[in-house]
CSV table of C-alpha atoms in Angstrom, one decimal:
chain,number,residue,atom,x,y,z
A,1,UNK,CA,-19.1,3.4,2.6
A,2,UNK,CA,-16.0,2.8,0.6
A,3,UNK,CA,-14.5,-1.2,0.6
A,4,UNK,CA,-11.1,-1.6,0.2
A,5,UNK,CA,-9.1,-4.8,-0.2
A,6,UNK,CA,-5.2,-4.8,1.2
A,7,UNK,CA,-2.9,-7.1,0.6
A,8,UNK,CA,0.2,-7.5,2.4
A,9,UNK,CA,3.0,-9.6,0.6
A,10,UNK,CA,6.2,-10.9,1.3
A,11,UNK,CA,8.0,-8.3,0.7
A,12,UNK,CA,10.3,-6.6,3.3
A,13,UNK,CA,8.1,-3.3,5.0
A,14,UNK,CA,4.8,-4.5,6.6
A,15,UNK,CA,5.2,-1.3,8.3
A,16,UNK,CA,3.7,0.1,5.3
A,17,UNK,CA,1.1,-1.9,5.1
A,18,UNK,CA,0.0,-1.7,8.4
A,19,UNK,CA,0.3,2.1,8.5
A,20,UNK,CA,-2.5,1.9,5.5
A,21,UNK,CA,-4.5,-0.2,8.1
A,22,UNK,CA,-4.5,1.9,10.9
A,23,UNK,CA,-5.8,4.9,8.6
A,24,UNK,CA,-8.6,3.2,6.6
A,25,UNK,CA,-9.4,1.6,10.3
A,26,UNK,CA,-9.4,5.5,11.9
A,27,UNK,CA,-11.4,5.9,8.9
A,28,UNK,CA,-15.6,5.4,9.6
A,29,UNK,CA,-16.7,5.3,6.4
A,30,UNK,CA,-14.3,2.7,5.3
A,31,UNK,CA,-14.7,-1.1,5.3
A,32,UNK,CA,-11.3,-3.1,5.2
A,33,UNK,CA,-10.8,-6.7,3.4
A,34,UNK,CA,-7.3,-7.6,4.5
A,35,UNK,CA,-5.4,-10.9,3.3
A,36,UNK,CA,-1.4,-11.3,4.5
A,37,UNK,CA,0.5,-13.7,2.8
A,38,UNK,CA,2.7,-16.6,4.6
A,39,UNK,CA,5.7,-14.8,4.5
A,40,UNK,CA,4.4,-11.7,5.2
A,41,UNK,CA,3.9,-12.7,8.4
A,42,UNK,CA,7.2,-14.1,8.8
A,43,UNK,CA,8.3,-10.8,8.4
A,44,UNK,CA,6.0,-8.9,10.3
A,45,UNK,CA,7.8,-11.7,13.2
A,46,UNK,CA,11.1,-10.1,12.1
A,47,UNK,CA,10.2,-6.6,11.5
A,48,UNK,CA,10.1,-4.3,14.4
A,49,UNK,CA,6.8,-2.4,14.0
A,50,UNK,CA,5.1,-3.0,17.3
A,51,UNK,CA,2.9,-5.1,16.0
A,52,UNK,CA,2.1,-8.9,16.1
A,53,UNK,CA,-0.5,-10.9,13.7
A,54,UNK,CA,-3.6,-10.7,15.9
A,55,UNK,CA,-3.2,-7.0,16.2
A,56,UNK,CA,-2.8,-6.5,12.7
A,57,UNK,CA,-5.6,-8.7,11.9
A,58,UNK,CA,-7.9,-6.4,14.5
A,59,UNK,CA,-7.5,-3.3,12.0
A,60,UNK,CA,-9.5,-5.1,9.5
A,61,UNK,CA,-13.4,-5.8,9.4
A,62,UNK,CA,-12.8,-8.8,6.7
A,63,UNK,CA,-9.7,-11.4,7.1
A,64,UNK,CA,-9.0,-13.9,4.6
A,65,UNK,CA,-6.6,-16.9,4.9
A,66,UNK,CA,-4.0,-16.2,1.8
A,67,UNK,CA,-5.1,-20.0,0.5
A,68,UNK,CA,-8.9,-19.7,0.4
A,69,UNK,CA,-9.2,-19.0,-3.1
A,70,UNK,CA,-12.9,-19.2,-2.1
A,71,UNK,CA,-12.9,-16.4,-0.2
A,72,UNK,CA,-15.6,-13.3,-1.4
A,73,UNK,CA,-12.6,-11.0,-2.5
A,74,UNK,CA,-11.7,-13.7,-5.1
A,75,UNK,CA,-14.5,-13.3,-7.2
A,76,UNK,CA,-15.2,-10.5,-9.9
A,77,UNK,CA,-18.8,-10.2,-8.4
A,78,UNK,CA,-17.6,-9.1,-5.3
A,79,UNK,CA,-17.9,-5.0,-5.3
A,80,UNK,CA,-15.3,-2.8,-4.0
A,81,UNK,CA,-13.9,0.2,-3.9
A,82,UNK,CA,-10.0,-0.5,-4.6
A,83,UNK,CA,-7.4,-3.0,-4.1
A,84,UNK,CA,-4.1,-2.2,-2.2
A,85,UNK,CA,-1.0,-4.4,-2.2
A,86,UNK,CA,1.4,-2.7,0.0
A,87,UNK,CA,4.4,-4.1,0.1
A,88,UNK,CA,4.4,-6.1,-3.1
A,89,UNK,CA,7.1,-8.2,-3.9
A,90,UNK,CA,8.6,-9.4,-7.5
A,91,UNK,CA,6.9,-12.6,-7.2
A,92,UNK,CA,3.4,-11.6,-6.3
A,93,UNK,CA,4.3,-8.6,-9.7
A,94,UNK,CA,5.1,-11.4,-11.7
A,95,UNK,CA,2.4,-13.6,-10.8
A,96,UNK,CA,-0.3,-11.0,-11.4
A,97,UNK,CA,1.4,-10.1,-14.6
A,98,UNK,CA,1.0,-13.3,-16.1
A,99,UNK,CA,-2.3,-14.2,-15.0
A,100,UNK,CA,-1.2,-16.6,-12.5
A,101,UNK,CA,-3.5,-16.5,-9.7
A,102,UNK,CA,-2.2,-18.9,-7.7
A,103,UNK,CA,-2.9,-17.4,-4.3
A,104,UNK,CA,-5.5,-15.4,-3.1
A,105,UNK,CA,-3.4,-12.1,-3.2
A,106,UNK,CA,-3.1,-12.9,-7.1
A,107,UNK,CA,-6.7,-14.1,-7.7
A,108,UNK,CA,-7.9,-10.8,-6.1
A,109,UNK,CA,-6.0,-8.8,-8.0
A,110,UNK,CA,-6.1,-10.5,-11.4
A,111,UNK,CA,-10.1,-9.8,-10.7
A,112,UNK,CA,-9.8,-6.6,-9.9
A,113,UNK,CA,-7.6,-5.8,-13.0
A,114,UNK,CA,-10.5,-7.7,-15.2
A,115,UNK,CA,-13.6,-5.6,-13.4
A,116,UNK,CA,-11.2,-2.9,-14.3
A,117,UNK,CA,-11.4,-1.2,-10.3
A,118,UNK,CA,-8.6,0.6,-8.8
A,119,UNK,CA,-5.3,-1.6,-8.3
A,120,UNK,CA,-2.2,0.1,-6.4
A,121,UNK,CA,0.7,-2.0,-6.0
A,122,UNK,CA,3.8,-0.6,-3.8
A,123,UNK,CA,6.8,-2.2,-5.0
A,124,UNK,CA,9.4,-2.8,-2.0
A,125,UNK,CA,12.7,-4.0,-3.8
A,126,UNK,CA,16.0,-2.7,-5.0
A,127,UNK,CA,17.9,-2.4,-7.1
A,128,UNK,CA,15.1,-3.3,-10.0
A,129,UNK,CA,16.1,-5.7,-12.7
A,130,UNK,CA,14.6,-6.0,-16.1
A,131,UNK,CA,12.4,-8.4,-15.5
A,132,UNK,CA,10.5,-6.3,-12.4
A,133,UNK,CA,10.9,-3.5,-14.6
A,134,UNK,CA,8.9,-4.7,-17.6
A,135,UNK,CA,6.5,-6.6,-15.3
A,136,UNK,CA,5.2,-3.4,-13.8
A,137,UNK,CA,5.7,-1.8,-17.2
A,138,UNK,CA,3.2,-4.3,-18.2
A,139,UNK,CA,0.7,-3.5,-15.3
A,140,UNK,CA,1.3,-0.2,-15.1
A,141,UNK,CA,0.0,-0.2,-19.4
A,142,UNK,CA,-3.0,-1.8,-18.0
A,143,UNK,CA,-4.2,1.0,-15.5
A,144,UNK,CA,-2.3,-0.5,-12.6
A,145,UNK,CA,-1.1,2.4,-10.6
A,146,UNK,CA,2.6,1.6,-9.2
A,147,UNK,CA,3.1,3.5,-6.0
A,148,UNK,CA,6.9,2.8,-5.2
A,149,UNK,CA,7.6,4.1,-0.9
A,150,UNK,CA,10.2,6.6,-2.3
A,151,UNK,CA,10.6,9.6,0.4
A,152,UNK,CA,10.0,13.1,-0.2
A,153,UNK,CA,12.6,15.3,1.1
A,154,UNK,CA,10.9,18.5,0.4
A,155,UNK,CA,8.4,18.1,3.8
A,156,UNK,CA,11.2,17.4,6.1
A,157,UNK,CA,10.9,14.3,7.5
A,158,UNK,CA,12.4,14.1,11.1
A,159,UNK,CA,11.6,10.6,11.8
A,160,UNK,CA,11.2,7.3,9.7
A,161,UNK,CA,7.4,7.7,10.9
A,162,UNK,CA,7.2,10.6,8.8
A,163,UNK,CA,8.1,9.2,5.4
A,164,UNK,CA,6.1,6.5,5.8
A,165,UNK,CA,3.1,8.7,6.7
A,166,UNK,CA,4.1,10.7,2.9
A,167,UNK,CA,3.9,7.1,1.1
A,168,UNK,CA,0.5,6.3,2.8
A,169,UNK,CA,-0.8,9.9,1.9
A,170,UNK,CA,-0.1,8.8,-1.5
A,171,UNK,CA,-2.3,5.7,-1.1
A,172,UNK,CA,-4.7,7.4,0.2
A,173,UNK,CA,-4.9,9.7,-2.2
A,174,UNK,CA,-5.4,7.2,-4.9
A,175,UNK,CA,-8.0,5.9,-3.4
A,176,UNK,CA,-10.0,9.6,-3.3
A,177,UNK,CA,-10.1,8.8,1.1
A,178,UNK,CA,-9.4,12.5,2.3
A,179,UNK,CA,-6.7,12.4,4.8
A,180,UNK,CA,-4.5,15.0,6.1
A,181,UNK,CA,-1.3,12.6,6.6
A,182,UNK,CA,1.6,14.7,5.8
A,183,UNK,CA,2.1,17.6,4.8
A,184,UNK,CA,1.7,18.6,1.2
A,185,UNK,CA,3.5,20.7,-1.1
A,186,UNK,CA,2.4,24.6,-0.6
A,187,UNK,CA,4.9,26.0,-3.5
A,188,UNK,CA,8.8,27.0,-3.4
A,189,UNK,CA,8.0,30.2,-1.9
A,190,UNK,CA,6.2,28.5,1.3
A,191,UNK,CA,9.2,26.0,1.6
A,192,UNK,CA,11.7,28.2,1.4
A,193,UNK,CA,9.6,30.0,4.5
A,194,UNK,CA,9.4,27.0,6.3
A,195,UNK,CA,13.3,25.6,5.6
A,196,UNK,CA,14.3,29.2,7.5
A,197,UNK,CA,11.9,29.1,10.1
A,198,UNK,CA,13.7,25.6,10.7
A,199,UNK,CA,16.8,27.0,10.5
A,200,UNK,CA,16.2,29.9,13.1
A,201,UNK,CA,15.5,27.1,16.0
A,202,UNK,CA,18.3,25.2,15.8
């Protein structure tokens, strides 16, 4: 059984968090550690993704208040499998980039970094300034794979559902969890198959 710690931040898009939940939770052979910071759950209050705390909360096996800096998932000799942090935002970037582990989101990670297991962090802000930019240039140098909810246009999304099913594909992926998410590049000659087959039933 794979264990996987998420974290969701204060950054705008719990949707994509949650989405990540609901497949590691669909997902038997999975056990989930989840930790949501304060204002992440302001904005899942704000955000319109159907769901509220308590039902987010029931998609994990493990929940951790974001101030117990006692919990298991903030020590090195706690084993898993991967750490998510979907969305990130600058500050918690910034706070793992300089060792400041300040909350349980950063301690986690900062351990995971120095047991050297998987960390993914989806950054949800725009436009970048230098700072974020060098911060996850400085992660990213330390094996920190940086997973940015960009869509793909080459699937042809029809609904916002669908590029946020290709981002958490991508998580997925990184974590080596099979899923079968969105669909996946097949070559030009397979596209161009399926854009005219599209085109014939409009």
């Amino acid at each position: 059984m794979k264990r996987i710690v998420v974290a969701i931040s204060g950054a705008s898009g719990t949707i994509y968090g949650i989405r990540l939940l609901e497949a590691l939770h669909a997902n038997p052979d999975v056990e989930v550690h989840l930790v949501m910071s304060a204002w992440a759950k302001e904005n899942l209050a704000i955000e319109n993704t159907g769901y509220v705390e308590s039902q987010v909360n029931a998609l994990a096996d493990h929940v951790y208040d974001p101030r117990n800096m006692g919990a298991a998932i903030a020590s090195g000799s706690f084993h898993h499998d991967g750490m998510v942090i979907v969305p990130s935002s600058m500050k918690t970037i910034a706070a793992i980039a300089t060792g400041m582990g300040d909350s349980l989101i950063g301690r986690a990670a900062d351990v995971t970094l120095k047991e050297r297991r998987p960390l993914l962090i989806v950054p949800r802000e725009s436009p970048f300034n230098q700072i974020h930019l060098e911060n996850m240039l400085k992660l990213s140098q330390m094996g920190v794979e940086i997973i940015p909810p960009i869509p793909a246009f080459y699937n042809n999304p029809q609904t916002i559902d669908d590029l946020i099913n290709h981002n958490t594909m991508k998580l997925l992926d990184h974590l080596h969890i099979d899923n079968s998410l969105s669909p996946r590049w097949q070559g030009l000659a397979q596209a161009k198959m399926a854009a005219r087959e599209a085109k014939n039933h409009e």
